[in-house]
Amino acid sequence: MGVGGKQQVNKDATVPDNRVITSADVAREAGVARSTVSRCLSGDGRISEETRQRVLETAERLGYQINQIARSMNRRKSDLVGLVTSGLEDPFRVQFLHHLISAIQKIGYRPLVIDVSEPEHMSRSMLHLLQYQVAGVVVTSGSPSPEIGQHFIRRNVPVVLVNRAGLLEGADVVNCDNEAGGRLAAEALLAAGKRHLGFLNMSGGTYSGNARGEAFVAAIAPRLASGEVRFTPLGCRSADYDGGFQAGVEILGRPDAPDGIFCGKDHIALGLMDAARFELGLKIPQDLAVVGFDDITASSQRAYGLTTIRQCAEDLAELTVSRLARHISGPEGGAMARAVLPVELIRRTSA
Amino acid sequence: MGVGGKQQVNKDATVPDNRVITSADVAREAGVARSTVSRCLSGDGRISEETRQRVLETAERLGYQINQIARSMNRRKSDLVGLVTSGLEDPFRVQFLHHLISAIQKIGYRPLVIDVSEPEHMSRSMLHLLQYQVAGVVVTSGSPSPEIGQHFIRRNVPVVLVNRAGLLEGADVVNCDNEAGGRLAAEALLAAGKRHLGFLNMSGGTYSGNARGEAFVAAIAPRLASGEVRFTPLGCRSADYDGGFQAGVEILGRPDAPDGIFCGKDHIALGLMDAARFELGLKIPQDLAVVGFDDITASSQRAYGLTTIRQCAEDLAELTVSRLARHISGPEGGAMARAVLPVELIRRTSA
DNA sequence: TTGTATGCGTTATCAA
DNA sequence: TTGATAACGCATACAA
């Protein structure tokens, strides 16, 4: 029945240097209570300037680093922000991820990245984030099932969806202006004198892609009705360079091919351009005008000079994080909102 | 001991559903101790199959999710792996980051990404990771000051450095085979009949870049000595497309320009090619042969067809993580090691 | 302004 | 095989 059977605990007055320094060590050294140390490091105002100085100095001297895990445990909230991504082979997404990481750091949080390769694991992966007491979640890809929003609402964890259909309950949505983009693309191709237009995107398509295509068609609708202009919907197997290239070879080889094509993503457009030039021997923009979407870095390279709709990855990231921050520090259950990032037509040589 | 029927829902459970479920709730429902629940979920073998089933079932039914923060607190080790990056505008690095994230997830850990924009904050940022009780750290960029290795050794946190000089005490190093790459590039240019060679990289240069350049020069040394071949070191302002383009305009405009150039990174090579073709009107590879390094996706595009030294980002990531995993689960203070990833010459049309 | 006492959810230790 | 209990390092309510 050895109730007392505890072993001797080594509580020296001095701090052995093979152990990690805790706030208790700092407190002992500075001659204050642990709670005082905690208050100093949490920026709690109710502390005298003198003790604050002494404690911070001692902490510095001992090389004390706060244990974020313990802090999170106590607060039941960590300073981690979950980043749910997928399709990181897409350069625009990756560029966006980069800026997202910076933006999250800038508001004093840390990104915990989850890459969801299989879409069906999406929801499970998002729930996983709850295990880390995340302060918020950004979903840049994939489609979470709408009902899991409840879990985040109940635990008061804000969620922001970027560039996807806003189907998650209680989540903020941030989009680039796909409608304006589609319209601008139409205007550019029409201004270039093209009369047989096409929209090339991955068959089936994503939310963003469809929105762009629909806006494009809506913009040319009057001229379509008057018979002044023709339109052909086009599809490719994958939303990347190879998809664009293959589709280009196929489409442009046909007798009655479009002479002005709007692509759902820049990479598709680059593949299309290469197919046109190197497989079909077409001149751009004389024989074929091309407009892309995103303005990835390759588009501005001399070999392409792609005219495109620019959505600024950095601005999109800032916007996303500002939404998130508002909810993290804000009142519980703020109304969900929709934010739209302006886009811009970048004129180069392809249209 | 009524076995919980399937139709038994939260209604008669003792757990109020506005609260987060803890292991104590599961224990109460399943009629066992908290420690038993813990053992079941940790995969601790010493448990009867019957209780294990009951507990797991109960946990599932209640929607219990383990609190990783609390677990980490107790174990004094989290399942997070710190990823120290910078220069994410470089497409190869980003691609590598993508594979690194996947690889870390695959071994059951979570990536905690830190982007270090200012190199001087490098060491401080790395130390920050210790606050999260990370299980390991991967440094893909920047140069940590050698002495901070001690902090990680003392806390038994393995560190792997990728593609940098192995200056951190106690850290494993993973590199691609820069030496073989430099040699292969030299052979390719010589085989193309070029006799005035150059190595173009950012002035000052990085560890990897210098290693590649030195190997290149070493490979042509015999022919250099015999006067059969000439060599000119070249520099650009930035290690990207623009840097390569600007350098190209300047260098290739000179009367005695090289006719075969090895670039430290693909992006530099792409800029150089565009400068050669569109500014100088040169034919590639007739007037100028170019070899790059990395094999980023753009290099294989039809508009470039860059002959390059390929380092596979995915293999590099796998190698990196396998090293890390060895140390995480392995014995304390395993000897530091150096791993080298093979590279391969990809012949396209630029040389 | 500062100290004391308690709890956060988990795992590890020990006893049964 | 299972249960009781003591940490883990911090923050906070309450007391002084």
XYZ file of C-alpha atoms (C1' of nucleotides) in Angstrom:
734
model
C 0.000 0.000 0.000
C 2.842 2.410 -0.500
C 0.794 5.506 -0.853
C 3.804 7.685 -0.481
C 6.014 5.630 -2.780
C 7.141 8.624 -4.744
C 10.670 9.093 -5.726
C 12.861 11.879 -4.638
C 12.341 14.881 -6.817
C 15.405 16.870 -7.576
C 14.552 20.480 -7.020
C 17.808 22.283 -6.768
C 18.044 25.983 -6.339
C 20.350 26.212 -9.307
C 19.290 25.389 -12.809
C 21.111 22.396 -14.242
C 21.988 23.128 -17.839
C 21.062 19.789 -19.268
C 17.407 20.553 -18.592
C 15.064 22.761 -20.531
C 14.385 26.081 -18.814
C 10.810 26.588 -17.672
C 9.006 29.566 -16.277
C 9.547 28.107 -12.812
C 13.291 28.443 -13.307
C 12.918 32.032 -14.350
C 10.646 32.717 -11.411
C 13.098 31.244 -8.943
C 16.012 33.167 -10.395
C 14.121 36.424 -10.490
C 12.653 35.882 -7.056
C 9.022 36.065 -8.128
C 6.122 33.684 -8.562
C 5.505 31.666 -11.697
C 2.361 33.607 -12.348
C 4.323 36.816 -12.402
C 6.597 35.416 -15.053
C 3.594 34.358 -17.037
C 2.086 37.806 -16.812
C 5.276 39.440 -17.995
C 5.504 37.255 -21.056
C 1.858 37.450 -21.947
C 1.977 41.214 -21.993
C -0.486 41.408 -19.157
C -0.421 45.025 -18.106
C -0.865 44.601 -14.387
C 2.786 44.430 -13.522
C 5.272 46.981 -12.254
C 7.830 48.179 -14.719
C 10.582 47.201 -12.342
C 9.656 43.551 -11.937
C 8.836 43.324 -15.616
C 12.352 44.393 -16.467
C 13.919 42.028 -14.005
C 11.883 39.075 -15.162
C 12.491 39.676 -18.853
C 16.156 40.108 -18.195
C 16.341 36.901 -16.242
C 14.429 35.059 -18.923
C 16.818 36.341 -21.534
C 19.834 35.429 -19.458
C 18.678 31.881 -18.861
C 17.726 31.477 -22.495
C 14.149 30.813 -21.548
C 11.779 30.018 -24.375
C 8.095 29.734 -23.723
C 6.618 26.324 -24.288
C 3.904 26.999 -26.836
C 2.485 23.552 -26.389
C 1.876 24.097 -22.706
C 0.504 27.540 -23.349
C -1.851 26.188 -25.984
C -2.962 23.464 -23.669
C -3.898 25.943 -21.037
C -5.579 28.380 -23.354
C -7.211 25.578 -25.269
C -6.157 27.399 -28.423
C -2.852 27.269 -30.239
C -1.241 29.874 -32.439
C -1.336 27.519 -35.389
C -3.376 28.177 -38.492
C -4.295 25.179 -40.588
C -3.645 25.441 -44.313
C -5.516 22.904 -46.369
C -4.061 22.587 -49.831
C -3.859 20.259 -52.770
C -2.742 20.353 -56.339
C 0.563 21.929 -55.444
C 1.891 21.154 -58.898
C -0.033 24.203 -60.037
C 2.419 27.112 -59.905
C -0.194 29.687 -59.064
C -1.412 27.741 -56.077
C 2.103 27.312 -54.876
C 2.850 30.984 -55.267
C -0.290 31.715 -53.319
C 0.744 29.273 -50.611
C 4.030 31.086 -50.334
C 2.356 34.427 -49.727
C -0.158 32.828 -47.415
C 2.620 31.491 -45.250
C 4.201 34.930 -45.054
C 0.923 36.622 -44.266
C 0.088 34.194 -41.495
C 3.480 34.686 -39.929
C 3.017 38.411 -40.145
C -0.020 38.331 -37.873
C 1.887 36.246 -35.346
C 0.618 32.792 -36.204
C 2.229 29.681 -37.641
C 1.058 27.760 -40.657
C 0.345 24.073 -40.238
C 0.127 22.758 -43.760
C -1.979 19.813 -44.770
C -1.772 18.552 -48.302
C -4.832 16.600 -49.301
C -3.942 14.488 -52.261
C -7.185 12.519 -52.389
C -10.237 14.758 -52.365
C -12.270 12.182 -50.488
C -10.016 12.607 -47.470
C -10.664 16.303 -47.444
C -13.118 16.429 -44.598
C -11.239 13.990 -42.436
C -8.071 16.004 -42.868
C -9.810 19.208 -41.913
C -11.146 17.605 -38.767
C -7.618 16.467 -37.992
C -6.637 20.094 -37.648
C -8.936 20.407 -34.670
C -6.605 18.072 -32.791
C -4.025 20.826 -32.839
C -6.325 23.433 -31.367
C -5.790 25.575 -34.421
C -6.821 29.204 -34.208
C -8.189 29.155 -37.745
C -8.223 27.328 -41.057
C -7.655 28.375 -44.646
C -8.876 26.070 -47.384
C -7.193 26.784 -50.687
C -8.252 23.708 -52.494
C -10.596 20.798 -52.574
C -14.199 20.775 -51.538
C -14.966 20.063 -47.915
C -18.357 18.531 -47.344
C -20.668 21.328 -46.238
C -21.764 19.710 -43.006
C -18.377 19.619 -41.340
C -18.627 23.363 -40.940
C -20.603 22.645 -37.802
C -17.587 21.213 -36.056
C -15.661 24.405 -36.594
C -18.523 26.641 -35.636
C -19.055 24.723 -32.420
C -15.440 25.102 -31.470
C -15.388 28.661 -32.655
C -12.621 28.109 -35.187
C -12.968 30.455 -38.171
C -12.617 29.007 -41.664
C -11.853 30.874 -44.861
C -12.390 29.310 -48.269
C -10.339 30.675 -51.142
C -11.384 30.552 -54.764
C -14.034 27.955 -54.330
C -17.751 27.695 -54.172
C -18.870 28.895 -50.766
C -20.539 25.756 -49.622
C -19.108 25.349 -46.146
C -21.435 26.420 -43.419
C -20.223 29.409 -41.487
C -17.098 29.902 -43.556
C -15.925 33.135 -45.092
C -15.249 33.074 -48.796
C -12.543 34.926 -50.685
C -12.555 34.909 -54.462
C -10.845 36.688 -57.242
C -13.198 38.473 -59.580
C -13.805 35.693 -62.073
C -16.689 37.581 -63.642
C -14.651 40.673 -64.426
C -11.883 38.415 -65.642
C -14.098 36.644 -68.118
C -15.427 39.961 -69.349
C -11.994 41.513 -69.766
C -10.803 38.495 -71.691
C -13.754 38.754 -74.046
C -13.125 42.425 -74.635
C -9.473 41.825 -75.364
C -10.166 39.146 -77.948
C -12.913 41.162 -79.603
C -10.712 44.249 -79.695
C -8.084 42.143 -81.425
C -10.584 41.596 -84.191
C -11.219 37.930 -83.495
C -14.632 36.629 -84.423
C -14.530 32.942 -83.676
C -13.917 32.618 -79.986
C -13.358 29.686 -77.685
C -12.999 28.974 -73.998
C -10.515 26.260 -73.144
C -10.539 24.661 -69.730
C -10.359 21.275 -68.132
C -13.392 19.209 -69.035
C -15.802 19.139 -66.151
C -14.055 22.114 -64.745
C -13.680 23.723 -61.387
C -15.761 26.347 -59.724
C -13.409 29.123 -60.767
C -13.021 27.866 -64.286
C -16.739 27.631 -64.840
C -17.303 31.100 -63.463
C -14.716 32.512 -65.839
C -16.166 30.727 -68.805
C -19.695 31.809 -68.059
C -18.687 35.424 -67.662
C -16.815 35.209 -70.936
C -19.852 33.916 -72.759
C -22.104 36.460 -71.102
C -19.843 39.239 -72.291
C -20.002 38.190 -75.912
C -23.670 37.271 -75.783
C -24.955 40.345 -77.679
C -22.620 39.780 -80.589
C -23.346 36.115 -80.455
C -27.027 36.838 -80.833
C -26.406 39.113 -83.767
C -24.394 36.429 -85.474
C -21.422 38.735 -85.619
C -19.376 36.349 -83.516
C -19.198 32.608 -83.061
C -18.321 30.668 -79.919
C -17.027 27.136 -79.391
C -16.556 25.578 -75.970
C -13.319 23.621 -75.755
C -12.030 21.035 -73.293
C -8.691 19.644 -72.230
C -7.792 16.631 -70.169
C -5.771 18.377 -67.514
C -5.525 21.962 -66.358
C -1.846 22.312 -67.124
C 0.683 22.777 -69.906
C 0.313 19.292 -71.307
C -3.448 19.559 -71.297
C -3.273 22.818 -73.196
C -0.728 21.475 -75.626
C -2.678 18.337 -76.476
C -5.902 20.218 -76.831
C -4.152 22.726 -79.046
C -2.836 20.090 -81.416
C -6.264 18.625 -81.716
C -8.374 21.758 -81.915
C -6.153 23.889 -84.083
C -5.756 21.138 -86.612
C -9.446 21.221 -87.374
C -10.572 23.096 -90.493
C -12.733 25.579 -88.652
C -10.711 26.355 -85.561
C -11.288 29.400 -83.363
C -8.981 32.365 -83.868
C -9.286 33.705 -80.330
C -9.100 31.477 -77.263
C -9.539 32.312 -73.604
C -7.936 29.748 -71.285
C -9.034 29.025 -67.735
C -5.456 29.090 -66.472
C -2.179 30.456 -67.770
C -0.531 27.080 -67.958
C -3.165 25.816 -70.327
C -2.572 28.899 -72.448
C 1.178 28.310 -72.568
C 0.624 24.767 -73.792
C -1.827 26.013 -76.367
C 0.619 28.631 -77.617
C 3.393 26.106 -77.994
C 1.110 23.741 -79.880
C 0.002 26.556 -82.164
C 3.513 27.739 -82.923
C 5.541 24.575 -82.972
C 3.040 21.982 -84.128
C 0.727 23.993 -86.348
C 3.088 26.735 -87.460
C 0.590 29.434 -86.543
C 1.530 33.028 -85.801
C 0.417 34.553 -82.541
C -1.548 36.792 -82.387
C -2.152 37.057 -86.137
C -3.513 33.564 -86.681
C -4.500 32.903 -83.104
C -4.949 35.205 -80.137
C -4.687 33.769 -76.647
C -5.691 35.129 -73.264
C -4.883 33.356 -70.001
C -5.788 33.723 -66.352
C -3.571 34.144 -63.261
C -0.444 35.813 -64.621
C 2.064 33.261 -63.436
C 5.691 34.256 -63.821
C 6.256 32.228 -66.964
C 3.591 34.250 -68.752
C 5.693 37.379 -68.714
C 8.726 35.621 -70.132
C 9.828 36.749 -73.529
C 9.169 33.399 -75.148
C 5.479 33.700 -74.339
C 4.352 37.260 -73.655
C 0.939 35.986 -72.684
C -1.873 38.488 -72.400
C -3.678 37.450 -69.281
C -5.993 38.267 -66.417
C -3.878 38.942 -63.409
C -4.933 37.973 -59.920
C -2.268 39.018 -57.505
C -1.320 36.084 -55.309
C 0.075 38.344 -52.635
C -3.022 40.513 -52.426
C -5.187 37.434 -52.361
C -3.161 36.083 -49.455
C -3.332 39.358 -47.549
C -7.060 39.540 -48.077
C -7.525 35.978 -46.933
C -5.501 36.419 -43.792
C -7.134 39.722 -42.924
C -10.497 37.959 -43.007
C -9.176 35.222 -40.815
C -7.623 37.642 -38.358
C -10.874 39.495 -38.029
C -12.577 36.321 -36.871
C -9.787 35.099 -34.650
C -9.655 38.214 -32.547
C -13.217 39.246 -33.195
C -16.465 38.335 -31.499
C -17.784 34.816 -31.694
C -19.751 33.824 -34.733
C -19.315 36.949 -36.805
C -21.451 36.783 -39.885
C -19.896 34.961 -42.785
C -18.840 37.217 -45.579
C -17.714 37.156 -49.154
C -14.719 39.102 -50.360
C -13.711 39.636 -53.949
C -10.238 40.432 -55.181
C -10.090 42.721 -58.235
C -8.385 41.416 -61.342
C -6.617 43.237 -64.105
C -5.955 42.693 -67.784
C -2.255 42.484 -68.535
C -1.674 43.255 -72.200
C 1.270 41.519 -73.739
C 1.716 40.181 -77.224
C -0.561 37.173 -77.435
C -3.763 39.176 -77.935
C -22.301 -4.668 -18.602
C -24.701 -3.945 -21.404
C -22.918 -3.722 -24.666
C -23.706 -0.401 -26.272
C -26.265 -0.932 -29.011
C -25.906 0.813 -32.293
C -29.117 2.684 -31.895
C -27.892 4.153 -28.680
C -27.242 7.756 -29.479
C -25.993 10.742 -27.618
C -29.385 11.199 -26.092
C -28.800 9.060 -23.058
C -25.095 9.563 -22.955
C -23.663 11.393 -20.001
C -21.696 13.746 -22.187
C -23.201 17.154 -22.890
C -22.747 17.841 -26.575
C -21.735 21.456 -26.383
C -18.427 20.433 -24.896
C -15.404 18.940 -26.569
C -15.109 15.227 -25.938
C -12.086 14.149 -23.912
C -10.655 10.779 -23.098
C -12.367 11.011 -19.727
C -15.723 11.073 -21.487
C -14.810 8.038 -23.511
C -13.563 6.288 -20.399
C -16.786 6.952 -18.514
C -18.927 5.787 -21.416
C -16.897 2.666 -21.970
C -16.629 1.958 -18.279
C -12.855 1.964 -18.130
C -10.097 4.189 -16.783
C -8.610 7.093 -18.701
C -5.322 5.307 -18.895
C -6.993 2.414 -20.634
C -8.407 4.726 -23.247
C -4.992 6.213 -23.731
C -3.444 2.818 -24.202
C -6.003 1.856 -26.797
C -5.386 4.941 -28.858
C -1.626 4.851 -28.559
C -1.521 1.345 -29.902
C -0.064 0.053 -26.692
C -0.228 -3.686 -27.021
C -0.993 -4.619 -23.457
C -4.731 -4.518 -23.756
C -7.343 -7.194 -24.244
C -8.926 -7.329 -27.628
C -12.356 -7.049 -26.082
C -11.774 -3.774 -24.222
C -9.868 -2.381 -27.140
C -12.843 -2.915 -29.383
C -15.271 -1.434 -26.912
C -13.153 1.619 -26.294
C -12.491 2.332 -29.947
C -16.148 1.906 -30.694
C -17.133 4.286 -27.949
C -14.576 6.825 -29.077
C -15.906 6.625 -32.591
C -19.473 6.955 -31.439
C -18.770 10.020 -29.342
C -16.692 11.568 -32.091
C -13.681 11.681 -29.853
C -10.566 13.235 -31.291
C -7.323 13.053 -29.440
C -5.913 16.355 -28.270
C -2.469 16.405 -29.837
C -1.481 19.420 -27.819
C -2.101 17.646 -24.541
C -0.375 14.542 -25.812
C 2.630 16.566 -26.885
C 2.716 18.277 -23.557
C 2.903 15.025 -21.743
C 5.384 13.395 -24.056
C 7.383 16.581 -24.287
C 7.536 15.960 -28.004
C 5.049 16.864 -30.687
C 4.432 15.237 -34.044
C 5.361 18.433 -35.821
C 8.357 18.738 -38.090
C 9.739 22.210 -38.614
C 10.386 23.243 -42.207
C 12.687 26.205 -42.535
C 12.463 27.752 -45.964
C 13.132 30.934 -47.841
C 13.308 32.093 -51.392
C 10.002 30.519 -52.251
C 9.897 32.498 -55.470
C 12.274 29.887 -56.842
C 10.108 27.264 -58.546
C 12.429 24.395 -57.777
C 12.423 25.141 -54.088
C 8.702 25.361 -54.091
C 8.355 22.094 -55.903
C 10.685 20.555 -53.382
C 8.648 22.011 -50.531
C 5.572 20.409 -52.007
C 7.146 16.968 -52.014
C 8.629 17.538 -48.599
C 5.201 18.231 -47.174
C 3.866 15.026 -48.696
C 6.776 12.978 -47.467
C 6.470 14.281 -43.932
C 2.799 13.493 -43.852
C 3.531 10.039 -45.124
C 5.614 9.177 -42.074
C 2.855 10.389 -39.786
C 4.112 13.854 -38.972
C 2.896 17.363 -39.721
C 4.892 20.113 -41.354
C 5.185 23.389 -39.501
C 6.500 25.789 -42.104
C 8.630 28.776 -41.288
C 9.547 31.165 -44.043
C 12.636 33.153 -43.234
C 12.679 36.194 -45.427
C 15.649 37.890 -43.806
C 18.651 35.605 -43.500
C 19.778 37.274 -40.304
C 16.658 35.995 -38.563
C 17.480 32.473 -39.561
C 18.860 31.244 -36.271
C 16.218 32.926 -34.199
C 13.499 31.376 -36.296
C 15.006 27.949 -35.950
C 15.115 28.321 -32.203
C 11.473 29.336 -32.312
C 10.652 25.864 -33.552
C 11.831 24.444 -30.264
C 8.881 26.161 -28.628
C 6.632 23.719 -30.445
C 8.468 20.657 -29.233
C 9.104 19.659 -32.821
C 10.224 16.122 -33.492
C 12.684 17.278 -36.120
C 13.716 20.095 -38.419
C 14.460 20.353 -42.130
C 16.380 23.363 -43.357
C 15.956 23.887 -47.070
C 17.369 27.323 -47.276
C 19.403 29.966 -45.576
C 22.448 29.422 -43.457
C 21.914 28.856 -39.769
C 24.827 29.894 -37.614
C 26.790 26.760 -36.808
C 26.640 27.144 -33.059
C 22.896 26.858 -32.701
C 23.218 23.191 -33.509
C 23.987 22.697 -29.845
C 20.487 23.648 -28.853
C 19.048 20.931 -31.031
C 21.561 18.329 -29.981
C 20.882 19.034 -26.343
C 17.182 18.573 -26.839
C 17.739 15.610 -29.070
C 15.945 17.142 -32.041
C 17.402 15.910 -35.332
C 18.151 18.460 -38.031
C 18.627 17.824 -41.737
C 20.176 20.402 -44.034
C 19.302 20.207 -47.708
C 21.501 21.476 -50.496
C 23.687 23.621 -48.357
C 27.100 23.582 -46.866
C 27.109 21.245 -43.894
C 28.080 23.746 -41.279
C 25.538 23.036 -38.583
C 26.889 20.966 -35.756
C 25.284 17.582 -35.457
C 23.063 17.993 -38.488
C 22.658 15.550 -41.316
C 23.279 16.887 -44.792
C 21.483 15.932 -47.978
C 22.776 17.210 -51.284
C 22.229 16.566 -54.919
C 25.352 15.536 -56.752
C 26.608 18.959 -57.799
C 29.950 17.530 -58.832
C 28.500 15.014 -61.242
C 26.170 17.725 -62.505
C 29.012 20.085 -63.321
C 30.879 17.324 -65.076
C 27.897 16.212 -67.130
C 27.242 19.781 -68.200
C 30.836 20.151 -69.350
C 30.669 16.951 -71.318
C 27.451 17.987 -72.994
C 28.829 21.330 -74.130
C 32.096 19.842 -75.337
C 30.247 17.122 -77.202
C 28.225 19.841 -78.892
C 31.494 21.143 -80.285
C 31.644 24.306 -78.220
C 35.095 25.627 -77.418
C 34.504 28.857 -75.556
C 32.627 27.925 -72.405
C 31.149 29.931 -69.584
C 29.511 29.362 -66.233
C 26.707 31.782 -65.421
C 25.467 32.123 -61.879
C 24.554 34.771 -59.388
C 27.586 36.819 -58.450
C 28.871 35.760 -55.077
C 26.922 32.607 -55.457
C 25.511 29.973 -53.198
C 27.064 26.822 -51.919
C 25.380 24.704 -54.554
C 26.153 27.112 -57.360
C 29.804 27.287 -56.498
C 30.080 23.529 -56.258
C 28.544 23.177 -59.695
C 30.821 25.770 -61.211
C 33.934 24.286 -59.717
C 33.074 20.818 -60.930
C 32.416 22.245 -64.364
C 35.809 23.889 -64.492
C 37.515 20.800 -63.131
C 35.976 18.724 -65.875
C 37.294 20.942 -68.646
C 40.649 21.535 -66.971
C 42.689 19.198 -69.216
C 41.443 20.876 -72.383
C 41.893 24.225 -70.773
C 45.506 23.441 -70.081
C 46.080 22.347 -73.638
C 44.605 25.570 -74.926
C 41.992 23.636 -76.835
C 39.192 25.282 -74.897
C 38.629 28.650 -73.273
C 36.622 29.460 -70.162
C 35.002 32.675 -68.962
C 33.313 33.004 -65.587
C 30.065 34.977 -65.837
C 27.872 36.637 -63.262
C 24.290 37.789 -62.984
C 22.554 39.984 -60.465
C 19.854 37.554 -59.414
C 19.460 33.807 -59.716
C 16.293 33.971 -61.753
C 14.889 34.630 -65.219
C 15.505 38.358 -65.122
C 19.037 37.888 -63.923
C 19.726 35.482 -66.749
C 18.085 37.723 -69.301
C 20.004 40.840 -68.310
C 23.274 38.984 -68.160
C 22.537 37.496 -71.554
C 21.953 40.858 -73.188
C 25.191 42.143 -71.790
C 27.414 39.128 -72.291
C 26.191 38.006 -75.674
C 26.507 41.484 -77.095
C 30.236 41.424 -76.542
C 32.492 40.666 -79.520
C 34.049 37.574 -78.008
C 31.126 35.922 -76.266
C 31.117 32.272 -75.184
C 29.314 29.800 -77.410
C 28.472 27.325 -74.669
C 27.119 28.366 -71.297
C 26.329 26.308 -68.214
C 23.879 28.031 -65.850
C 23.654 27.430 -62.123
C 19.874 27.158 -62.255
C 17.315 26.522 -64.974
C 15.632 29.857 -64.547
C 18.826 31.688 -65.306
C 19.180 29.560 -68.403
C 15.683 30.379 -69.594
C 16.382 34.086 -69.283
C 19.630 33.648 -71.125
C 17.933 31.765 -73.930
C 15.299 34.431 -74.349
C 17.939 37.150 -74.417
C 19.918 35.230 -77.004
C 16.969 34.587 -79.260
C 14.878 37.696 -78.926
C 17.469 40.372 -78.205
C 20.517 39.104 -80.054
C 18.847 37.039 -82.752
C 21.040 34.045 -82.012
C 20.130 30.484 -82.909
C 20.172 27.862 -80.185
C 22.099 25.584 -80.147
C 23.957 26.593 -83.318
C 25.208 29.980 -82.148
C 24.872 29.315 -78.452
C 24.431 26.112 -76.486
C 22.905 26.288 -73.036
C 22.782 23.787 -70.177
C 20.797 24.378 -67.011
C 20.428 22.749 -63.612
C 17.311 21.434 -61.793
C 14.955 20.528 -64.616
C 12.043 22.671 -63.569
C 8.834 22.099 -65.475
C 9.256 25.109 -67.742
C 12.483 23.654 -69.089
C 10.687 20.836 -70.820
C 8.216 23.141 -72.485
C 8.401 23.301 -76.229
C 9.363 26.969 -76.268
C 12.573 26.178 -74.444
C 13.626 22.557 -74.667
C 16.417 23.192 -72.223
C 19.105 20.575 -71.862
C 19.672 20.370 -68.160
C 20.909 18.488 -65.135
C 17.944 16.970 -63.439
C 17.681 16.629 -59.691
C 14.413 14.984 -58.827
C 12.598 17.056 -56.229
C 10.517 14.120 -55.124
C 13.485 11.826 -54.611
C 15.313 14.568 -52.774
C 12.332 14.975 -50.460
C 12.069 11.255 -49.829
C 15.748 11.039 -49.079
C 15.573 13.978 -46.728
C 12.647 12.620 -44.800
C 14.086 9.136 -44.583
C 17.158 10.621 -42.924
C 15.017 12.540 -40.537
C 12.874 9.532 -39.708
C 15.949 7.496 -38.928
C 16.957 9.980 -36.286
C 13.511 10.557 -34.857
C 12.898 6.931 -34.089
C 16.525 5.987 -33.819
C 18.962 6.081 -30.926
C 20.071 9.360 -29.460
C 22.859 11.196 -31.140
C 23.308 8.999 -34.165
C 26.352 10.053 -36.108
C 25.747 12.823 -38.568
C 25.818 11.702 -42.137
C 25.954 13.020 -45.629
C 23.662 11.768 -48.350
C 23.973 12.525 -52.026
C 21.194 12.399 -54.574
C 22.238 11.285 -58.071
C 21.620 13.666 -60.935
C 21.018 12.997 -64.581
C 21.622 14.813 -67.839
C 18.411 15.478 -69.709
C 19.152 16.048 -73.374
C 16.812 18.380 -75.130
C 17.480 20.853 -77.884
C 19.497 23.612 -76.266
C 22.815 21.712 -76.308
C 0.903 44.719 -7.946
C 2.013 40.081 -6.654
C 1.447 35.303 -4.748
C -1.277 30.861 -4.093
C -3.855 27.302 -5.778
C -5.958 24.917 -9.337
C -6.909 22.991 -13.820
C -6.017 22.056 -18.883
C -6.025 16.521 -21.348
C -2.830 13.421 -21.863
C 0.666 9.683 -20.849
C 3.811 7.185 -17.706
C 4.580 4.849 -13.403
C 3.371 1.972 -10.223
C 0.367 -1.128 -7.906
C -3.116 -4.520 -8.088
C -4.610 -6.704 -18.262
C -6.318 -2.760 -15.881
C -6.772 1.206 -12.553
C -5.236 5.083 -9.664
C -2.281 8.871 -9.584
C 1.354 11.980 -10.521
C 3.423 14.744 -13.576
C 4.020 17.891 -18.014
C 4.466 23.816 -18.182
C 1.559 27.246 -18.401
C -2.399 30.655 -17.398
C -5.952 32.357 -14.530
C -9.265 33.144 -10.600
C -8.917 34.576 -6.346
C -6.639 36.117 -2.288
C -3.565 39.198 -0.140
